[in-house]
Amino acid sequence: MSIQGPHLTDLTPVGVHALAGELGLPGFRGRQILHGLYDRKVATIDEMTDLPAELRELLDQRFGLPHFAVRDCEQDDGGTSKYLFELSDGALIESVAMPRPDGRSTWCISSQVGCRMACTFCATGRMGMIRQLSTAEIVGQVLELWRRHDDDRNPNLVFMGMGEPLDNLEALLPALESLTADEALGLSARRITVSTSGLVDGIEALAGHGSGVGLAISLTTGDEEERRELMPVAGQVPMRKLLDVAGDYGRQVKRKVTLECAIISGVNDTEEHARRLLKLARSGPFKVNLI
């Protein structure tokens, strides 16, 4: 089995069909591959038993599938499961499945191993940047959670795990295609939210991609200087510019953009902080989420 990429799930559905054509296969083989990956959710290519053995061997030699080993799993009384996955190179990432009262779950997905944003209140930011996740490793987290929570038929996905999603557009954008395409996982874009510390170029690229997913901005505070101290990388972007771009995105996808604020005792928890945050929220198509 291949233990390093590229993997089959690095390919979008369009890419899988292109691969089938490149290999001189009839069109239905591409559909069979996608069915195995996303309907049957196979963990290995050898499990695609509707494919000829020689084709399975070829696909495994050229691509394989990413390997996830559960190093740890923490479960709380409310049913939330936090997984620590070990990838094929030994890197560790976290993914979380959180049940909701309405019967649906929210799954929190990572986009990087570590993070370069250096936000002072974030444990991942203190790790520094280790490496980017591949498209297959992003999509693979969703598949791994589905194998373990197969009763969750239509989860919400939030890119709020380890890393800055918009600092890994090369992997994120094709992953969104596979997550939402009818031939792949077929999730509604309205059930997916990408959370960013505020990378303006990334927000514009996400808008240009046209996936229509939700957007959340980790604002943390409505005070410009305080934000630069708490978020030394993302805070370099003027807040007004960030909110203008975020507001344009919200109007494009016809969804409110979430302004996230992690409340830090003694830092951003005063009444004045609340007033500033409320004023910003009223300036565009925004809603506030206090964490």
Tab-separated table of C-alpha atoms in Angstrom:
chain	number	residue	atom	x	y	z
A	1	MET	CA	0.000	0.000	0.000
A	2	SER	CA	1.240	3.482	-0.833
A	3	ILE	CA	2.056	5.424	2.332
A	4	GLN	CA	2.967	8.761	0.750
A	5	GLY	CA	0.975	10.817	-1.744
A	6	PRO	CA	-0.273	11.486	-4.245
A	7	HIS	CA	-3.471	9.725	-3.262
A	8	LEU	CA	-6.677	9.068	-5.153
A	9	THR	CA	-8.554	11.484	-2.904
A	10	ASP	CA	-6.150	14.252	-3.927
A	11	LEU	CA	-8.115	14.191	-7.188
A	12	THR	CA	-11.419	15.975	-7.602
A	13	PRO	CA	-14.213	13.994	-9.310
A	14	VAL	CA	-13.226	15.690	-12.576
A	15	GLY	CA	-9.672	14.524	-11.941
A	16	VAL	CA	-10.788	10.932	-11.323
A	17	HIS	CA	-12.621	10.859	-14.656
A	18	ALA	CA	-9.571	12.357	-16.349
A	19	LEU	CA	-7.417	9.630	-14.803
A	20	ALA	CA	-9.761	6.939	-16.114
A	21	GLY	CA	-9.480	8.441	-19.581
A	22	GLU	CA	-5.681	8.634	-19.299
A	23	LEU	CA	-5.585	4.934	-18.426
A	24	GLY	CA	-7.796	4.094	-21.406
A	25	LEU	CA	-10.635	2.873	-19.183
A	26	PRO	CA	-14.329	3.024	-20.088
A	27	GLY	CA	-16.216	5.904	-18.496
A	28	PHE	CA	-18.030	3.757	-15.963
A	29	ARG	CA	-14.719	2.895	-14.269
A	30	GLY	CA	-14.355	6.502	-13.110
A	31	ARG	CA	-17.841	6.318	-11.613
A	32	GLN	CA	-16.948	3.038	-9.891
A	33	ILE	CA	-13.832	4.568	-8.356
A	34	LEU	CA	-15.820	7.531	-7.036
A	35	HIS	CA	-18.515	5.188	-5.714
A	36	GLY	CA	-15.900	3.226	-3.809
A	37	LEU	CA	-14.232	6.311	-2.372
A	38	TYR	CA	-17.267	8.311	-1.359
A	39	ASP	CA	-20.324	6.047	-1.176
A	40	ARG	CA	-18.701	2.913	0.209
A	41	LYS	CA	-15.958	4.966	1.901
A	42	VAL	CA	-13.323	2.274	1.481
A	43	ALA	CA	-10.170	2.590	3.579
A	44	THR	CA	-7.960	0.833	1.005
A	45	ILE	CA	-8.084	0.512	-2.771
A	46	ASP	CA	-8.081	-3.273	-2.415
A	47	GLU	CA	-11.597	-2.965	-0.942
A	48	MET	CA	-12.879	-1.728	-4.329
A	49	THR	CA	-13.800	-5.273	-5.272
A	50	ASP	CA	-15.972	-4.173	-8.213
A	51	LEU	CA	-12.752	-3.155	-9.995
A	52	PRO	CA	-10.534	-5.741	-11.715
A	53	ALA	CA	-7.625	-6.898	-9.554
A	54	GLU	CA	-5.036	-5.564	-12.009
A	55	LEU	CA	-6.660	-2.108	-11.969
A	56	ARG	CA	-6.738	-2.079	-8.169
A	57	GLU	CA	-3.049	-2.974	-8.124
A	58	LEU	CA	-2.230	-0.214	-10.607
A	59	LEU	CA	-4.191	2.399	-8.661
A	60	ASP	CA	-2.577	1.317	-5.396
A	61	GLN	CA	0.904	1.542	-6.890
A	62	ARG	CA	0.309	4.992	-8.373
A	63	PHE	CA	-1.891	6.549	-5.729
A	64	GLY	CA	-3.031	4.580	-2.719
A	65	LEU	CA	-5.113	6.255	0.000
A	66	PRO	CA	-3.905	8.299	2.989
A	67	HIS	CA	-3.343	6.452	6.250
A	68	PHE	CA	-4.936	7.632	9.493
A	69	ALA	CA	-4.143	5.952	12.796
A	70	VAL	CA	-5.993	6.981	15.955
A	71	ARG	CA	-3.346	7.913	18.508
A	72	ASP	CA	-5.923	9.113	21.020
A	73	CYS	CA	-9.659	9.719	21.315
A	74	GLU	CA	-11.215	11.833	24.068
A	75	GLN	CA	-14.954	11.634	24.636
A	76	ASP	CA	-16.990	13.826	26.965
A	77	ASP	CA	-20.353	13.267	28.624
A	78	GLY	CA	-22.133	15.179	25.838
A	79	GLY	CA	-20.936	12.757	23.184
A	80	THR	CA	-18.219	14.923	21.636
A	81	SER	CA	-15.312	12.839	20.298
A	82	LYS	CA	-11.905	14.473	19.748
A	83	TYR	CA	-9.547	12.374	17.642
A	84	LEU	CA	-5.791	12.679	17.456
A	85	PHE	CA	-4.862	11.197	14.088
A	86	GLU	CA	-1.358	10.140	13.160
A	87	LEU	CA	-0.613	10.498	9.453
A	88	SER	CA	1.720	8.351	7.373
A	89	ASP	CA	4.763	10.528	8.124
A	90	GLY	CA	4.075	10.604	11.869
A	91	ALA	CA	2.469	14.072	11.844
A	92	LEU	CA	-0.424	14.545	14.280
A	93	ILE	CA	-3.671	16.396	13.644
A	94	GLU	CA	-6.962	16.766	15.501
A	95	SER	CA	-10.498	16.252	14.203
A	96	VAL	CA	-13.616	16.589	16.352
A	97	ALA	CA	-17.161	15.227	16.029
A	98	MET	CA	-19.705	17.183	18.108
A	99	PRO	CA	-23.337	16.049	18.359
A	100	ARG	CA	-26.085	18.685	18.376
A	101	PRO	CA	-29.539	18.686	19.984
A	102	ASP	CA	-31.242	18.621	16.554
A	103	GLY	CA	-29.694	15.221	15.820
A	104	ARG	CA	-27.083	16.479	13.385
A	105	SER	CA	-23.394	16.688	14.198
A	106	THR	CA	-20.763	19.316	13.588
A	107	TRP	CA	-17.363	18.035	12.539
A	108	CYS	CA	-14.299	20.199	13.051
A	109	ILE	CA	-11.585	19.643	10.432
A	110	SER	CA	-7.876	20.585	10.371
A	111	SER	CA	-6.108	22.109	7.371
A	112	GLN	CA	-2.448	22.223	8.457
A	113	VAL	CA	-0.049	20.566	10.877
A	114	GLY	CA	0.702	23.547	13.077
A	115	CYS	CA	0.074	27.116	11.934
A	116	ARG	CA	2.115	30.168	10.960
A	117	MET	CA	-0.392	32.759	12.235
A	118	ALA	CA	1.118	32.820	15.776
A	119	CYS	CA	-2.103	33.936	17.501
A	120	THR	CA	-1.212	34.258	21.189
A	121	PHE	CA	-4.355	32.548	22.495
A	122	CYS	CA	-4.108	29.501	20.194
A	123	ALA	CA	-2.196	26.337	21.105
A	124	THR	CA	-1.730	25.430	17.436
A	125	GLY	CA	-0.294	28.865	16.722
A	126	ARG	CA	2.342	28.299	19.400
A	127	MET	CA	3.421	25.130	17.565
A	128	GLY	CA	4.560	27.093	14.541
A	129	MET	CA	4.154	25.833	11.006
A	130	ILE	CA	5.109	22.176	10.468
A	131	ARG	CA	3.544	21.364	7.106
A	132	GLN	CA	0.486	21.729	4.926
A	133	LEU	CA	-2.111	18.996	4.753
A	134	SER	CA	-2.827	17.574	1.318
A	135	THR	CA	-6.268	17.571	-0.258
A	136	ALA	CA	-6.466	13.841	0.480
A	137	GLU	CA	-5.635	14.422	4.154
A	138	ILE	CA	-8.353	17.090	4.436
A	139	VAL	CA	-10.995	14.977	2.708
A	140	GLY	CA	-9.690	11.907	4.541
A	141	GLN	CA	-10.584	13.385	7.925
A	142	VAL	CA	-14.212	13.627	6.848
A	143	LEU	CA	-14.165	10.039	5.590
A	144	GLU	CA	-12.527	8.832	8.811
A	145	LEU	CA	-15.166	10.552	10.948
A	146	TRP	CA	-17.910	9.099	8.760
A	147	ARG	CA	-16.552	5.575	9.244
A	148	ARG	CA	-16.714	6.100	12.996
A	149	HIS	CA	-20.014	8.030	13.054
A	150	ASP	CA	-21.961	6.456	10.222
A	151	ASP	CA	-25.278	7.427	11.778
A	152	ASP	CA	-24.481	11.104	11.085
A	153	ARG	CA	-25.951	11.345	7.601
A	154	ASN	CA	-25.637	15.068	6.997
A	155	PRO	CA	-23.071	16.695	9.295
A	156	ASN	CA	-22.013	20.315	9.342
A	157	LEU	CA	-18.316	20.806	8.593
A	158	VAL	CA	-16.278	23.625	10.086
A	159	PHE	CA	-12.668	24.287	9.160
A	160	MET	CA	-11.789	25.400	12.674
A	161	GLY	CA	-9.308	22.696	13.605
A	162	MET	CA	-5.531	22.967	13.423
A	163	GLY	CA	-4.159	25.482	10.949
A	164	GLU	CA	-5.292	28.434	8.830
A	165	PRO	CA	-7.409	27.061	5.953
A	166	LEU	CA	-6.845	30.054	3.690
A	167	ASP	CA	-3.084	29.621	4.076
A	168	ASN	CA	-3.489	26.264	2.315
A	169	LEU	CA	-5.670	27.120	-0.670
A	170	GLU	CA	-3.856	24.664	-2.936
A	171	ALA	CA	-5.309	21.788	-0.917
A	172	LEU	CA	-8.451	23.432	0.464
A	173	LEU	CA	-10.134	24.438	-2.799
A	174	PRO	CA	-10.034	20.995	-4.464
A	175	ALA	CA	-11.074	19.464	-1.138
A	176	LEU	CA	-14.182	21.671	-1.161
A	177	GLU	CA	-14.955	20.387	-4.658
A	178	SER	CA	-14.823	16.768	-3.494
A	179	LEU	CA	-16.810	17.526	-0.354
A	180	THR	CA	-19.655	19.170	-2.279
A	181	ALA	CA	-19.719	17.373	-5.666
A	182	ASP	CA	-22.687	15.068	-6.198
A	183	GLU	CA	-20.347	12.334	-7.466
A	184	ALA	CA	-18.266	12.576	-4.299
A	185	LEU	CA	-19.501	13.325	-0.760
A	186	GLY	CA	-22.311	15.580	-1.967
A	187	LEU	CA	-22.474	17.803	1.110
A	188	SER	CA	-24.368	21.057	0.840
A	189	ALA	CA	-22.062	24.073	0.706
A	190	ARG	CA	-24.438	25.672	3.197
A	191	ARG	CA	-23.324	23.084	5.749
A	192	ILE	CA	-19.639	23.952	5.382
A	193	THR	CA	-17.896	26.910	7.028
A	194	VAL	CA	-14.308	28.009	6.544
A	195	SER	CA	-12.884	29.919	9.504
A	196	THR	CA	-9.967	32.264	8.923
A	197	SER	CA	-7.873	34.547	11.068
A	198	GLY	CA	-8.425	37.136	8.346
A	199	LEU	CA	-6.357	36.482	5.213
A	200	VAL	CA	-7.863	38.937	2.734
A	201	ASP	CA	-6.262	37.401	-0.363
A	202	GLY	CA	-7.556	34.005	0.734
A	203	ILE	CA	-11.104	35.310	1.186
A	204	GLU	CA	-10.991	36.781	-2.315
A	205	ALA	CA	-9.676	33.488	-3.710
A	206	LEU	CA	-12.459	31.597	-1.939
A	207	ALA	CA	-14.987	34.001	-3.457
A	208	GLY	CA	-13.485	33.460	-6.913
A	209	HIS	CA	-13.669	29.700	-6.476
A	210	GLY	CA	-17.432	29.981	-6.184
A	211	SER	CA	-18.020	27.081	-3.803
A	212	GLY	CA	-20.536	29.109	-1.783
A	213	VAL	CA	-19.375	27.832	1.604
A	214	GLY	CA	-19.842	29.875	4.741
A	215	LEU	CA	-17.145	32.167	6.108
A	216	ALA	CA	-16.151	32.908	9.687
A	217	ILE	CA	-13.598	35.519	10.745
A	218	SER	CA	-11.639	35.052	13.970
A	219	LEU	CA	-11.869	38.692	14.965
A	220	THR	CA	-11.249	38.249	18.728
A	221	THR	CA	-11.586	41.962	19.460
A	222	GLY	CA	-12.940	45.104	17.874
A	223	ASP	CA	-9.881	47.077	18.958
A	224	GLU	CA	-7.338	47.443	16.134
A	225	GLU	CA	-4.218	47.732	18.283
A	226	GLU	CA	-5.293	44.956	20.636
A	227	ARG	CA	-5.953	42.656	17.670
A	228	ARG	CA	-2.420	43.229	16.368
A	229	GLU	CA	-1.048	42.204	19.754
A	230	LEU	CA	-3.210	39.091	20.037
A	231	MET	CA	-2.948	38.130	16.357
A	232	PRO	CA	0.469	39.391	15.180
A	233	VAL	CA	0.177	38.060	11.606
A	234	ALA	CA	-3.502	38.441	10.737
A	235	GLY	CA	-3.708	41.667	12.735
A	236	GLN	CA	-1.476	43.433	10.216
A	237	VAL	CA	-4.474	43.730	7.897
A	238	PRO	CA	-6.524	46.835	8.781
A	239	MET	CA	-9.782	45.725	10.314
A	240	ARG	CA	-11.882	47.909	8.017
A	241	LYS	CA	-10.298	46.347	4.935
A	242	LEU	CA	-10.858	42.853	6.345
A	243	LEU	CA	-14.518	43.533	7.101
A	244	ASP	CA	-15.105	45.143	3.705
A	245	VAL	CA	-13.779	42.035	1.920
A	246	ALA	CA	-15.646	39.713	4.285
A	247	GLY	CA	-18.858	41.692	3.782
A	248	ASP	CA	-18.472	41.427	-0.001
A	249	TYR	CA	-18.097	37.664	0.402
A	250	GLY	CA	-21.237	37.439	2.535
A	251	ARG	CA	-23.250	39.397	-0.013
A	252	GLN	CA	-21.926	37.207	-2.844
A	253	VAL	CA	-22.938	33.925	-1.206
A	254	LYS	CA	-26.061	35.452	0.386
A	255	ARG	CA	-25.035	34.319	3.854
A	256	LYS	CA	-24.049	36.215	6.963
A	257	VAL	CA	-20.363	36.061	7.826
A	258	THR	CA	-19.654	35.017	11.407
A	259	LEU	CA	-17.424	37.251	13.510
A	260	GLU	CA	-15.852	34.928	16.059
A	261	CYS	CA	-14.621	36.232	19.373
A	262	ALA	CA	-12.768	33.988	21.810
A	263	ILE	CA	-13.379	35.597	25.183
A	264	ILE	CA	-10.156	35.861	27.192
A	265	SER	CA	-10.602	36.728	30.852
A	266	GLY	CA	-9.126	40.119	31.686
A	267	VAL	CA	-8.225	40.826	28.060
A	268	ASN	CA	-11.291	41.305	25.835
A	269	ASP	CA	-14.222	40.732	28.183
A	270	THR	CA	-15.306	44.262	29.101
A	271	GLU	CA	-18.531	46.056	28.228
A	272	GLU	CA	-16.553	48.369	25.941
A	273	HIS	CA	-15.260	45.343	24.024
A	274	ALA	CA	-18.855	44.190	23.566
A	275	ARG	CA	-19.936	47.617	22.256
A	276	ARG	CA	-17.119	47.731	19.696
A	277	LEU	CA	-17.899	44.216	18.515
A	278	LEU	CA	-21.592	45.036	18.178
A	279	LYS	CA	-20.789	48.175	16.174
A	280	LEU	CA	-18.656	46.152	13.743
A	281	ALA	CA	-21.353	43.487	13.414
A	282	ARG	CA	-23.893	46.145	12.444
A	283	SER	CA	-21.633	47.452	9.672
A	284	GLY	CA	-22.339	44.598	7.236
A	285	PRO	CA	-23.847	41.139	6.729
A	286	PHE	CA	-22.380	39.809	9.973
A	287	LYS	CA	-23.357	37.830	13.030
A	288	VAL	CA	-21.339	37.287	16.215
A	289	ASN	CA	-20.247	34.029	17.807
A	290	LEU	CA	-18.770	34.334	21.291
A	291	ILE	CA	-16.507	31.437	22.220
